[in-house]
XYZ file of C-alpha atoms in Angstrom:
744
model
C -56.904 -4.506 -0.163
C -53.691 -3.648 1.748
C -52.097 -6.819 0.407
C -52.851 -5.631 -3.136
C -51.317 -2.231 -2.385
C -48.205 -3.908 -0.931
C -47.922 -6.054 -4.037
C -48.204 -2.975 -6.273
C -45.584 -1.124 -4.200
C -43.248 -4.079 -4.464
C -43.792 -4.225 -8.220
C -42.949 -0.536 -8.612
C -39.924 -0.876 -6.343
C -38.631 -3.774 -8.423
C -38.123 -1.297 -11.289
C -36.386 1.407 -9.214
C -33.931 3.380 -11.298
C -30.288 2.843 -10.383
C -27.278 4.941 -11.379
C -24.479 3.488 -13.534
C -21.963 1.117 -11.961
C -19.239 3.766 -11.692
C -21.594 6.101 -9.818
C -22.665 3.322 -7.442
C -19.041 2.710 -6.516
C -18.305 6.443 -6.207
C -21.197 6.987 -3.813
C -20.227 4.049 -1.619
C -16.590 5.124 -1.414
C -17.521 8.771 -0.850
C -19.249 7.737 2.394
C -16.359 5.474 3.405
C -18.426 2.290 3.157
C -16.851 -1.073 2.395
C -18.441 -3.762 0.250
C -18.869 -5.875 3.369
C -20.781 -3.141 5.200
C -23.192 -2.663 2.295
C -23.608 -6.419 1.897
C -24.380 -6.830 5.608
C -26.954 -4.034 5.533
C -28.727 -5.498 2.494
C -28.312 -9.107 3.676
C -26.513 -10.225 0.516
C -23.044 -11.557 -0.210
C -20.043 -9.283 -0.679
C -19.583 -10.620 -4.219
C -23.156 -9.604 -5.027
C -22.514 -5.970 -4.150
C -19.232 -6.100 -6.070
C -21.148 -7.353 -9.112
C -23.594 -4.458 -8.846
C -20.598 -2.098 -9.129
C -18.803 -3.990 -11.887
C -18.233 -1.894 -14.993
C -17.509 -4.871 -17.226
C -20.746 -6.698 -16.520
C -23.036 -4.883 -14.157
C -25.359 -7.232 -12.258
C -28.759 -5.824 -11.359
C -30.396 -6.329 -7.969
C -33.946 -7.587 -7.872
C -36.893 -7.593 -5.528
C -36.579 -6.050 -2.074
C -32.789 -5.818 -2.415
C -33.236 -3.476 -5.380
C -35.588 -1.207 -3.450
C -33.234 -1.045 -0.452
C -30.173 -0.537 -2.680
C -31.878 2.268 -4.584
C -32.845 3.910 -1.299
C -29.238 3.737 -0.103
C -27.881 5.215 -3.335
C -30.465 8.010 -3.348
C -29.526 9.058 0.182
C -25.820 8.947 -0.650
C -26.449 10.986 -3.801
C -28.036 13.689 -1.652
C -24.924 13.783 0.534
C -22.396 13.511 -2.295
C -23.785 14.975 -5.531
C -21.805 14.173 -8.657
C -19.340 16.972 -9.542
C -20.291 18.945 -12.619
C -18.204 18.054 -15.670
C -16.212 20.773 -17.392
C -18.352 22.066 -20.288
C -15.472 22.916 -22.639
C -13.700 19.839 -24.061
C -10.781 21.918 -25.317
C -8.074 22.341 -22.660
C -6.279 25.606 -22.159
C -3.267 26.444 -20.069
C -3.499 29.307 -17.634
C -0.600 31.426 -16.440
C 0.158 34.376 -14.283
C 1.050 36.125 -17.541
C 0.122 35.235 -21.135
C 2.488 32.593 -22.510
C 4.320 33.590 -25.702
C 3.704 31.473 -28.772
C 7.102 29.823 -28.520
C 6.189 28.438 -25.048
C 3.495 26.012 -26.059
C 2.200 23.157 -23.923
C 4.276 20.017 -23.994
C 2.769 16.664 -24.951
C 4.473 13.967 -22.889
C 3.377 10.862 -24.758
C 2.549 9.838 -28.330
C 0.001 12.182 -29.860
C -3.503 10.788 -29.902
C -4.723 13.594 -32.143
C -3.098 16.054 -34.598
C -1.780 19.173 -32.923
C -0.559 22.510 -34.143
C 1.457 23.087 -30.967
C 5.236 23.001 -30.908
C 7.141 21.257 -28.160
C 8.846 23.279 -25.480
C 12.475 23.756 -26.461
C 13.797 22.518 -23.095
C 12.034 19.152 -23.033
C 11.663 15.930 -24.970
C 8.712 13.708 -25.684
C 8.631 10.751 -23.303
C 8.284 7.281 -24.832
C 5.330 5.117 -23.871
C 5.045 1.358 -24.036
C 2.616 -0.483 -26.250
C 0.824 -1.723 -23.159
C 0.459 1.759 -21.767
C -0.714 3.126 -25.123
C -3.790 0.948 -24.738
C -4.685 2.646 -21.464
C -7.889 4.650 -21.552
C -7.184 8.280 -22.480
C -7.782 10.875 -19.846
C -10.858 13.088 -20.409
C -10.041 16.501 -21.777
C -10.366 19.240 -19.187
C -10.241 23.009 -19.117
C -8.024 25.067 -16.844
C -9.674 28.356 -15.945
C -9.276 31.165 -13.445
C -11.085 34.486 -13.368
C -7.967 36.271 -12.172
C -5.641 34.922 -14.856
C -4.949 35.419 -18.512
C -5.853 32.623 -20.906
C -3.910 31.438 -23.858
C -5.803 30.372 -26.993
C -7.368 26.927 -26.613
C -5.538 24.085 -28.329
C -6.186 20.361 -28.642
C -3.709 18.415 -26.495
C -2.512 14.848 -26.669
C -2.805 12.797 -23.487
C 0.253 10.787 -22.446
C -0.294 7.049 -22.434
C -0.702 5.629 -18.966
C -1.480 9.036 -17.439
C -4.266 8.899 -14.831
C -7.304 11.104 -14.787
C -7.273 13.590 -11.962
C -11.004 13.446 -11.381
C -13.720 15.994 -12.077
C -13.389 18.137 -8.955
C -13.143 21.689 -10.285
C -10.980 22.748 -7.343
C -8.216 20.406 -8.476
C -8.662 20.601 -12.231
C -4.912 20.494 -12.865
C -4.234 17.314 -10.926
C -2.677 16.453 -7.576
C 0.869 17.682 -8.190
C 3.314 19.546 -10.378
C 7.029 19.320 -11.103
C 8.517 22.825 -10.969
C 11.442 23.452 -13.321
C 13.266 26.399 -14.929
C 13.810 26.326 -18.708
C 16.826 27.602 -20.629
C 15.157 30.997 -20.984
C 14.829 31.340 -17.215
C 11.053 30.833 -17.192
C 9.647 28.825 -14.254
C 7.248 26.126 -15.452
C 5.047 23.665 -13.560
C 4.606 20.304 -15.307
C 1.323 18.687 -14.296
C -0.162 15.280 -15.072
C -1.578 14.859 -18.549
C 1.078 16.995 -20.231
C -0.306 20.268 -18.905
C 2.294 22.997 -18.340
C 1.664 26.073 -16.209
C 3.714 29.255 -16.345
C 4.736 30.098 -12.764
C 4.982 33.826 -11.935
C 6.355 33.330 -8.385
C 9.762 34.903 -7.699
C 10.302 33.457 -4.192
C 9.349 30.344 -2.300
C 6.660 32.097 -0.171
C 5.051 33.481 -3.338
C 5.288 30.024 -4.941
C 3.314 28.594 -2.013
C 0.732 31.387 -2.348
C 0.408 30.818 -6.094
C -0.013 27.079 -5.582
C -2.886 27.502 -3.150
C -4.670 30.360 -4.911
C -4.140 29.833 -8.621
C -2.532 26.511 -9.535
C -5.641 24.325 -9.160
C -3.644 21.483 -7.610
C -4.784 18.945 -5.030
C -6.743 15.731 -4.702
C -10.224 15.021 -3.297
C -10.507 13.109 -0.040
C -10.586 9.327 -0.154
C -13.397 8.887 2.374
C -16.426 10.834 3.554
C -15.059 12.168 6.862
C -11.546 12.644 5.476
C -9.609 15.650 4.206
C -8.565 16.672 0.730
C -4.929 16.008 -0.124
C -2.662 19.023 -0.083
C -1.005 20.010 -3.382
C 2.458 18.576 -3.975
C 5.265 20.517 -5.654
C 8.339 18.630 -6.856
C 11.331 20.951 -7.138
C 14.034 20.163 -9.691
C 17.642 21.267 -9.257
C 17.088 24.332 -11.412
C 14.039 25.271 -9.344
C 16.047 24.890 -6.144
C 18.628 27.322 -7.480
C 15.931 29.781 -8.541
C 14.343 29.836 -5.088
C 17.599 30.002 -3.120
C 17.775 26.417 -1.894
C 20.824 24.110 -2.054
C 20.906 21.571 -4.867
C 22.229 18.912 -2.476
C 22.436 18.528 1.282
C 25.719 18.493 3.123
C 26.601 15.377 5.097
C 25.557 17.098 8.312
C 22.246 18.243 6.787
C 21.612 14.778 5.381
C 22.048 13.176 8.799
C 19.805 15.822 10.372
C 17.260 15.377 7.581
C 16.853 19.127 7.050
C 18.579 22.390 6.253
C 19.494 24.675 9.202
C 16.695 26.698 10.772
C 18.648 29.868 10.094
C 18.634 29.371 6.327
C 17.541 32.470 4.418
C 14.611 30.670 2.727
C 13.221 29.563 6.092
C 13.462 33.178 7.255
C 11.551 34.264 4.127
C 8.782 31.807 4.972
C 8.637 32.997 8.579
C 8.331 36.646 7.484
C 5.409 35.639 5.265
C 3.733 33.857 8.230
C 4.340 30.370 6.862
C 5.190 27.527 9.250
C 7.122 24.270 8.922
C 6.327 21.019 10.701
C 8.597 19.747 13.474
C 10.641 17.824 10.927
C 11.776 21.135 9.453
C 12.733 21.827 5.839
C 13.848 18.453 4.523
C 13.308 16.273 1.444
C 9.560 16.177 2.170
C 8.831 19.611 3.646
C 5.338 20.729 4.638
C 4.639 24.483 4.568
C 1.397 25.596 6.184
C -0.628 28.180 8.036
C -3.026 27.189 10.836
C -6.339 26.009 9.422
C -9.327 28.339 9.665
C -12.352 26.143 10.195
C -12.231 23.468 7.520
C -10.057 25.566 5.201
C -6.523 24.226 5.049
C -3.543 26.172 3.734
C -0.752 23.655 3.238
C 1.661 22.765 0.430
C 4.058 19.833 0.444
C 7.423 19.892 -1.279
C 9.287 16.907 -2.690
C 12.974 17.442 -3.472
C 14.429 14.510 -5.468
C 18.036 15.778 -5.353
C 17.794 15.582 -1.549
C 16.942 11.869 -1.948
C 13.204 12.276 -1.394
C 12.552 9.477 -3.908
C 14.388 6.393 -2.633
C 15.984 4.634 -5.610
C 15.216 1.251 -4.008
C 11.512 1.956 -4.521
C 11.338 4.599 -7.262
C 14.239 3.514 -9.457
C 15.718 6.436 -11.385
C 12.587 8.585 -11.083
C 14.538 11.368 -9.414
C 16.719 11.792 -12.534
C 13.884 11.867 -15.071
C 12.887 14.999 -17.047
C 10.019 16.944 -15.417
C 7.215 15.686 -17.733
C 8.142 12.046 -17.137
C 8.503 12.528 -13.396
C 5.079 14.200 -13.318
C 3.665 11.200 -15.136
C 5.093 8.645 -12.681
C 4.029 10.527 -9.571
C 0.670 11.300 -11.160
C -0.072 7.619 -11.779
C 0.874 6.818 -8.176
C -1.186 9.710 -6.805
C -4.239 8.733 -8.831
C -4.122 5.059 -7.926
C -2.774 5.217 -4.368
C -2.757 8.798 -3.032
C -0.693 11.950 -3.337
C 2.670 11.029 -1.793
C 3.020 12.325 1.755
C 6.673 11.372 2.178
C 8.488 8.087 1.682
C 6.492 5.089 0.497
C 6.374 3.931 4.134
C 4.940 7.239 5.325
C 2.427 7.232 2.464
C 1.372 3.664 3.289
C 0.603 4.698 6.846
C -1.118 7.928 5.782
C -3.314 5.918 3.409
C -4.702 3.955 6.356
C -5.702 7.180 8.096
C -7.066 8.748 4.903
C -9.395 5.778 4.415
C -10.381 5.630 8.111
C -10.136 9.159 9.564
C -10.186 9.191 13.366
C -13.151 11.570 13.654
C -16.289 12.528 11.781
C -19.009 15.154 12.073
C -21.839 14.203 14.415
C -25.525 14.550 13.712
C -26.809 18.104 14.343
C -27.651 18.850 17.964
C -30.742 20.770 19.121
C -29.176 24.014 17.875
C -28.326 22.515 14.488
C -24.591 22.482 15.213
C -22.391 19.493 14.435
C -19.510 18.301 16.602
C -16.460 16.136 16.084
C -16.957 12.548 17.232
C -15.152 9.216 16.978
C -15.377 7.647 13.529
C -16.422 3.987 13.982
C -13.960 1.551 12.457
C -10.977 3.879 12.894
C -8.119 3.790 15.397
C -9.321 7.037 16.965
C -7.335 10.213 17.520
C -5.543 9.156 20.720
C -2.777 6.545 20.944
C -3.274 3.413 23.043
C -0.665 1.410 24.913
C 0.308 -1.954 23.528
C 0.497 -5.083 25.686
C 3.859 -5.655 27.437
C 4.542 -8.722 25.282
C 3.925 -6.647 22.122
C 6.313 -3.859 23.138
C 9.687 -3.796 21.354
C 12.871 -3.635 23.405
C 13.434 -0.212 24.928
C 9.719 0.622 25.224
C 8.682 2.584 28.350
C 6.541 -0.377 29.476
C 9.779 -2.356 29.919
C 11.812 0.253 31.753
C 11.744 -1.738 35.016
C 13.428 -4.790 33.476
C 17.111 -5.386 34.315
C 19.434 -3.512 31.975
C 20.787 -6.483 30.029
C 17.722 -8.711 30.315
C 16.916 -10.666 27.148
C 13.256 -11.531 26.808
C 12.432 -15.042 25.638
C 9.394 -16.389 23.727
C 7.332 -16.493 26.947
C 7.887 -12.745 27.435
C 7.959 -11.313 23.931
C 5.700 -11.623 20.904
C 7.927 -12.493 17.952
C 5.827 -12.741 14.782
C 8.110 -12.239 11.790
C 8.409 -13.475 8.211
C 10.144 -16.736 7.353
C 13.921 -17.087 7.056
C 14.308 -20.866 6.880
C 16.326 -23.380 4.896
C 17.422 -27.008 5.154
C 19.969 -29.307 3.494
C 18.755 -30.976 0.314
C 17.931 -34.677 0.378
C 19.730 -37.195 -1.829
C 16.659 -37.420 -4.060
C 16.548 -33.635 -4.471
C 20.232 -33.563 -5.386
C 19.511 -35.838 -8.353
C 17.184 -33.184 -9.798
C 18.610 -30.520 -12.086
C 17.145 -27.214 -10.969
C 16.089 -25.069 -8.053
C 13.000 -23.025 -8.897
C 11.838 -20.081 -6.808
C 8.268 -18.834 -6.687
C 7.259 -15.561 -5.053
C 3.883 -14.575 -3.599
C 2.535 -11.369 -5.136
C 1.837 -8.601 -2.605
C 2.027 -11.243 0.122
C 1.658 -8.885 3.085
C -1.188 -7.032 1.409
C -2.954 -10.368 0.917
C -2.302 -11.137 4.590
C -4.075 -7.907 5.540
C -7.149 -8.646 3.418
C -10.120 -9.558 5.582
C -8.014 -9.640 8.754
C -9.841 -8.653 11.942
C -7.536 -6.456 14.038
C -7.912 -4.655 17.327
C -9.036 -1.043 17.213
C -8.671 -0.184 20.891
C -6.582 -0.989 23.939
C -5.908 -4.602 25.020
C -7.607 -6.352 27.916
C -5.570 -8.790 30.010
C -7.282 -12.110 30.774
C -6.082 -15.226 32.619
C -6.693 -18.792 31.369
C -8.956 -17.663 28.514
C -10.780 -19.943 26.109
C -9.258 -19.372 22.696
C -11.522 -17.538 20.254
C -10.231 -17.462 16.657
C -12.425 -14.439 15.944
C -10.953 -12.332 18.742
C -7.736 -10.455 17.842
C -5.039 -10.427 20.472
C -1.820 -11.960 21.750
C -1.963 -15.366 23.456
C 0.533 -17.127 25.706
C 0.141 -20.779 24.755
C 2.245 -23.917 24.411
C 2.210 -25.199 20.809
C 5.146 -27.572 21.131
C 2.786 -30.546 20.895
C 1.726 -29.742 17.321
C 3.216 -32.504 15.166
C 3.478 -31.735 11.439
C 3.908 -35.416 10.597
C 0.187 -35.876 11.216
C -2.001 -32.914 10.308
C -5.544 -32.197 9.328
C -5.809 -31.066 5.679
C -9.588 -31.041 5.330
C -12.797 -31.909 7.104
C -12.129 -35.259 8.785
C -9.152 -35.696 6.460
C -5.629 -36.188 7.797
C -2.285 -36.462 6.023
C 1.028 -38.069 6.979
C 4.000 -35.875 6.097
C 7.760 -35.814 6.677
C 7.980 -33.172 9.391
C 11.790 -33.043 9.131
C 11.440 -31.430 5.697
C 8.957 -28.792 6.810
C 9.383 -25.558 8.764
C 7.302 -25.032 11.863
C 4.528 -22.508 11.184
C 4.994 -21.012 14.642
C 8.513 -19.523 14.440
C 10.221 -17.371 11.777
C 13.262 -19.687 11.708
C 11.012 -22.714 11.297
C 12.128 -24.287 14.573
C 9.622 -26.267 16.604
C 8.641 -24.333 19.771
C 9.925 -25.766 23.039
C 7.313 -24.388 25.431
C 4.852 -21.567 26.033
C 5.284 -18.549 23.776
C 3.317 -15.493 22.723
C 1.434 -15.713 19.405
C -1.168 -13.636 17.617
C -4.634 -14.970 16.892
C -3.925 -16.188 13.299
C -1.024 -18.348 14.489
C -2.977 -20.010 17.293
C -5.983 -20.461 15.018
C -3.781 -22.348 12.560
C -2.769 -24.823 15.275
C -6.466 -25.503 15.812
C -6.951 -25.826 12.040
C -4.219 -28.479 11.951
C -6.304 -30.515 14.388
C -4.654 -29.801 17.736
C -6.070 -28.538 21.019
C -4.808 -25.265 22.453
C -5.077 -24.031 26.050
C -3.863 -20.440 26.458
C -2.308 -19.516 29.795
C -3.106 -15.828 29.481
C -3.873 -13.318 26.751
C -4.198 -9.662 25.834
C -7.313 -9.445 23.707
C -9.059 -6.556 21.977
C -12.821 -6.636 22.198
C -13.118 -3.524 20.034
C -12.068 -4.743 16.628
C -12.812 -4.690 12.928
C -11.446 -5.170 9.418
C -9.504 -1.915 9.512
C -7.156 -2.769 6.634
C -9.715 -3.903 4.044
C -10.020 -0.547 2.272
C -6.243 -0.096 2.425
C -5.722 -3.495 0.827
C -8.335 -2.891 -1.865
C -6.820 0.408 -2.955
C -3.270 -0.922 -3.108
C -4.413 -4.096 -4.844
C -6.282 -2.106 -7.475
C -3.277 0.188 -7.986
C -0.982 -2.814 -8.428
C -3.280 -4.671 -10.828
C -4.067 -1.577 -12.916
C -0.396 -0.721 -13.363
C 0.557 -4.315 -14.152
C -2.245 -4.373 -16.729
C -0.705 -1.273 -18.324
C 2.505 -3.299 -18.543
C 0.727 -6.147 -20.319
C 0.166 -8.496 -17.358
C -3.516 -9.150 -16.731
C -5.374 -10.955 -13.974
C -7.189 -13.457 -16.199
C -4.204 -14.977 -18.037
C -3.571 -18.678 -18.417
C -0.414 -19.851 -16.582
C 1.869 -20.121 -19.663
C 0.689 -16.740 -20.944
C 1.177 -15.221 -17.511
C 4.754 -16.486 -17.248
C 5.503 -15.148 -20.725
C 3.970 -11.760 -19.926
C 5.986 -11.477 -16.710
C 9.223 -12.112 -18.571
C 10.799 -8.700 -19.031
C 7.693 -6.711 -18.130
C 9.797 -3.954 -16.542
C 11.507 -3.163 -19.839
C 8.191 -2.439 -21.595
C 7.821 0.791 -19.656
C 10.457 1.353 -16.944
C 8.543 4.361 -15.635
C 5.388 2.380 -14.920
C 7.549 -0.436 -13.545
C 8.858 2.021 -10.964
C 5.247 2.741 -9.971
C 4.733 -0.993 -9.387
C 7.838 -1.038 -7.202
C 6.596 1.988 -5.259
C 3.176 0.402 -4.680
C 4.774 -2.759 -3.280
C 7.065 -0.670 -1.086
C 3.999 1.225 0.158
C 2.571 -2.050 1.461
C 5.674 -3.215 3.299
C 6.706 0.227 4.472
C 3.242 1.115 5.728
C 3.074 -2.060 7.804
C 6.594 -1.458 9.097
C 5.581 2.022 10.282
C 3.018 0.409 12.584
C 5.989 -0.494 14.810
C 8.381 2.344 14.009
C 11.458 2.386 16.233
C 13.349 5.419 17.580
C 15.201 7.410 14.954
C 18.006 9.086 16.858
C 16.790 12.325 18.471
C 18.792 11.560 21.617
C 16.551 8.650 22.587
C 17.487 6.363 25.469
C 15.996 2.941 26.340
C 12.960 3.267 28.583
C 12.027 6.692 27.244
C 9.140 7.306 24.814
C 9.952 8.193 21.217
C 8.041 10.303 18.730
C 6.178 7.505 16.948
C 4.489 6.392 20.192
C 2.326 9.526 20.098
C 0.562 8.343 16.939
C -2.710 6.370 17.071
C -1.241 4.368 14.180
C 1.669 3.070 16.266
C 0.193 -0.409 16.551
C 2.728 -3.257 16.740
C -0.115 -5.697 17.356
C -1.616 -4.986 13.919
C 1.748 -5.398 12.224
C 2.319 -8.695 14.050
C -1.116 -10.001 13.076
C -0.542 -9.217 9.378
C 2.879 -10.899 9.366
C 1.476 -13.890 11.240
C -1.351 -14.323 8.768
C 1.014 -13.938 5.814
C 3.331 -16.616 7.199
C 0.412 -18.932 7.969
C -1.080 -18.445 4.487
C 2.245 -19.505 2.976
C 2.621 -22.510 5.279
C -0.897 -23.670 4.469
C -0.055 -23.732 0.750
C 3.210 -25.562 1.442
C 1.334 -28.220 3.429
C -1.301 -28.681 0.722
C 1.436 -29.004 -1.881
C 3.397 -31.532 0.183
C 0.331 -33.639 0.962
C -0.636 -33.812 -2.723
C 2.749 -34.060 -4.463
C 5.240 -35.280 -1.853
C 7.437 -32.242 -2.656
C 8.898 -30.121 0.131
C 10.497 -26.671 0.052
C 14.264 -26.332 0.215
C 14.289 -22.734 1.416
C 11.861 -19.941 2.334
C 12.612 -16.255 2.680
C 9.643 -14.052 3.542
C 7.322 -14.628 0.548
C 9.728 -16.616 -1.679
C 9.770 -20.445 -1.693
C 12.353 -22.630 -3.454
C 11.693 -26.166 -4.693
C 13.936 -28.690 -6.432
C 12.586 -29.706 -9.854
C 13.629 -31.316 -13.131
C 12.556 -28.303 -15.197
C 13.223 -24.585 -15.057
C 9.619 -23.399 -14.851
C 7.149 -23.378 -11.948
C 4.881 -25.420 -14.208
C 7.423 -28.249 -13.897
C 6.454 -28.859 -10.270
C 3.140 -27.079 -9.590
C 0.328 -29.658 -9.907
C -1.918 -28.132 -12.573
C -4.580 -30.461 -13.979
C -6.368 -29.370 -17.147
C -5.255 -25.826 -16.420
C -6.603 -25.844 -12.853
C -4.312 -25.526 -9.816
C -4.358 -27.588 -6.646
C -7.188 -26.262 -4.429
C -5.626 -24.411 -1.525
C -2.147 -24.694 -3.032
C 0.016 -22.434 -5.157
C -1.569 -20.778 -8.181
C 0.195 -18.754 -10.847
C -1.229 -15.281 -11.439
C -0.773 -11.608 -10.765
C -3.442 -11.173 -8.069
C -2.196 -10.666 -4.490
C -1.694 -14.057 -2.861
C -0.970 -15.830 -6.156
C 2.578 -16.620 -7.201
C 5.001 -15.695 -9.964
C 8.335 -17.117 -11.080
C 11.118 -15.613 -8.947
C 14.111 -17.291 -10.555
C 15.797 -20.579 -11.450
C 19.311 -21.819 -10.707
C 20.906 -25.234 -10.982
C 21.121 -27.670 -8.078
C 24.889 -27.692 -8.644
C 24.897 -23.935 -8.106
C 23.098 -24.368 -4.810
C 25.421 -27.058 -3.542
C 28.523 -25.116 -4.659
C 27.365 -21.973 -2.835
C 26.658 -23.874 0.375
C 29.981 -25.692 0.154
C 31.878 -22.455 -0.516
C 30.536 -20.898 2.686
C 30.460 -24.199 4.595
C 26.784 -23.587 5.331
C 24.527 -26.594 4.572
C 21.492 -24.507 5.544
C 22.402 -21.293 3.700
C 19.115 -19.726 2.598
C 19.207 -20.092 -1.193
C 15.912 -18.201 -1.533
C 17.887 -15.002 -0.890
C 19.899 -15.496 -4.101
C 17.599 -17.513 -6.362
C 16.605 -14.506 -8.474
C 19.915 -13.911 -10.232
C 22.269 -16.327 -8.493
C 24.632 -13.606 -7.280
C 26.195 -14.320 -3.887
C 28.906 -12.129 -2.374
C 31.174 -12.691 0.597
C 29.552 -9.695 2.296
C 26.213 -11.529 2.250
C 27.695 -14.108 4.586
C 29.654 -11.888 6.921
C 33.065 -12.483 5.325
């Protein structure tokens, strides 16, 4: 009889109700779970769980997996109930005072519906690209506050490409606002989605108060144990004047990164019991009061005219009108996170936001919860790196002689490629040099990478374990690229003189023992050679810390490129055509793409941040060392894996086609070819790329066309500078070479 009951229970469980795909994903992310963790718990593949969350074609679990999955989702739903949607589909704008009829809400993009509202006299409608116009419109939302006056409701158009800010009622007006003063002297806050708020604040302290109490700005946390993002205010030049701040910094203030502590605005903040962080009042100022329990009181300021938005990463965003600037930063905030500073700072903060160092414990016998270590995070306390991982000047090296130069056997040196070689006679008979570039190469290198989470352990004569992250002192000089393993029991004979070594950034063959990270040593084993480490610093506490970071940045990159008309499922010719001039379709969204890519590189660079002035001397600690996220070993492992991934593709390509690279710079590779397109030398067969080789596409790890120049151009440039091994990958994009590039 019990067997019959079990069969009936299983039959009922096989029809367990499951929430929609979007809700499944929301619940998993709300608890900070990765796809791999869910897959491991349910004993299925990662792709299976991803399919269950796919909006396009939701796969449905069956049998015992369905019962277990439903149980998981039900428990998560109890912990993270879905926020209630706003009942009124007609948005209104709230103010400190009623807004006169002539100050109507501005629509930033092309109108999606008829409107009886006039544009604000101090602004212009921002253009939107055809690609962005196809983006899903943001749901209408209602701004409301019991303590504020309401203007009559009016239907508003949603700007194309503007992200939704979520359904959290606390942050109904989005993550940020651009504060500006119109020609009538009225202070306005331009939010995402074209919403404009009338700002009643007359001073900076009252502006901070208004932001926290009435503006409805902020962003929900990105993981279960995390914290909500503080509201961000972007101050235009007119707003700076209104609140008594300088429009530009003096040279002395620029070098200091802040205005003087005796400035009248800082005194106003102090009188109102507002504090500044140790970095003071600079381009990215944080104004706060000590938290009371879990209640935070903090507002961040971004000041473009003080060079808060680096033009190398944000283009001309700092010069855009307020509605357009709100749109750009809103897209970035929605898809990455609310900016916390430069793209590098934000990249590092994103890691912590996805893996907070602590979480609330289970209730004790009195029902009280306590703060405890969050598994999978770096913790709240910094750990020392290994001596070989320490950069020059680190306190661990203070006992070395003053002018001592550490060699490969003393210092871990995992960096990106900067390699080139003279062209062969056969290559000189070809007409073109074609450069291909790996999309989001360092992000792809971080995907799935197991990194250390705790302090290193020193071991002597260890047996190499490719699954154990660490730094290994090993001699790889015996690895011969002329005879390498390219598959199971499959070897290939190659011309090693035309290939860079995978073990050094300059592509030189190592001459003896040197320090390498796990991915580099594992690649030597993959090529078919034995390795015998002399010693190592390994990290037994480890995990895939960067997976969530990679996934969020990948999704942000792909979503924004899709808005620009470049999609992940394009055929190679269509992809190359779509990439041609994609930045001109919507320069604003193109600047978001640039910022996302800078977030990847900058965030990884921050893992080994060097001293930044402050009177530092070699052998003394610097500020960054006090962060748990100061982890040069993680940075080195990502760079190592990125370099190895590229070398693996180069080897596959050489073994199959007999073609060798002419130059490599970081993630760009240059080949000689008869045609001008990557399709003229990449071995596609019936539309399918070489397995394990280069593949055209927009996904991270795939390649795009970087640029094409003539072989004559390359030879002329090298002859002009008398440099047969000048790295042509540095100039392949537009062919421009200056004397300054070569130290002349």
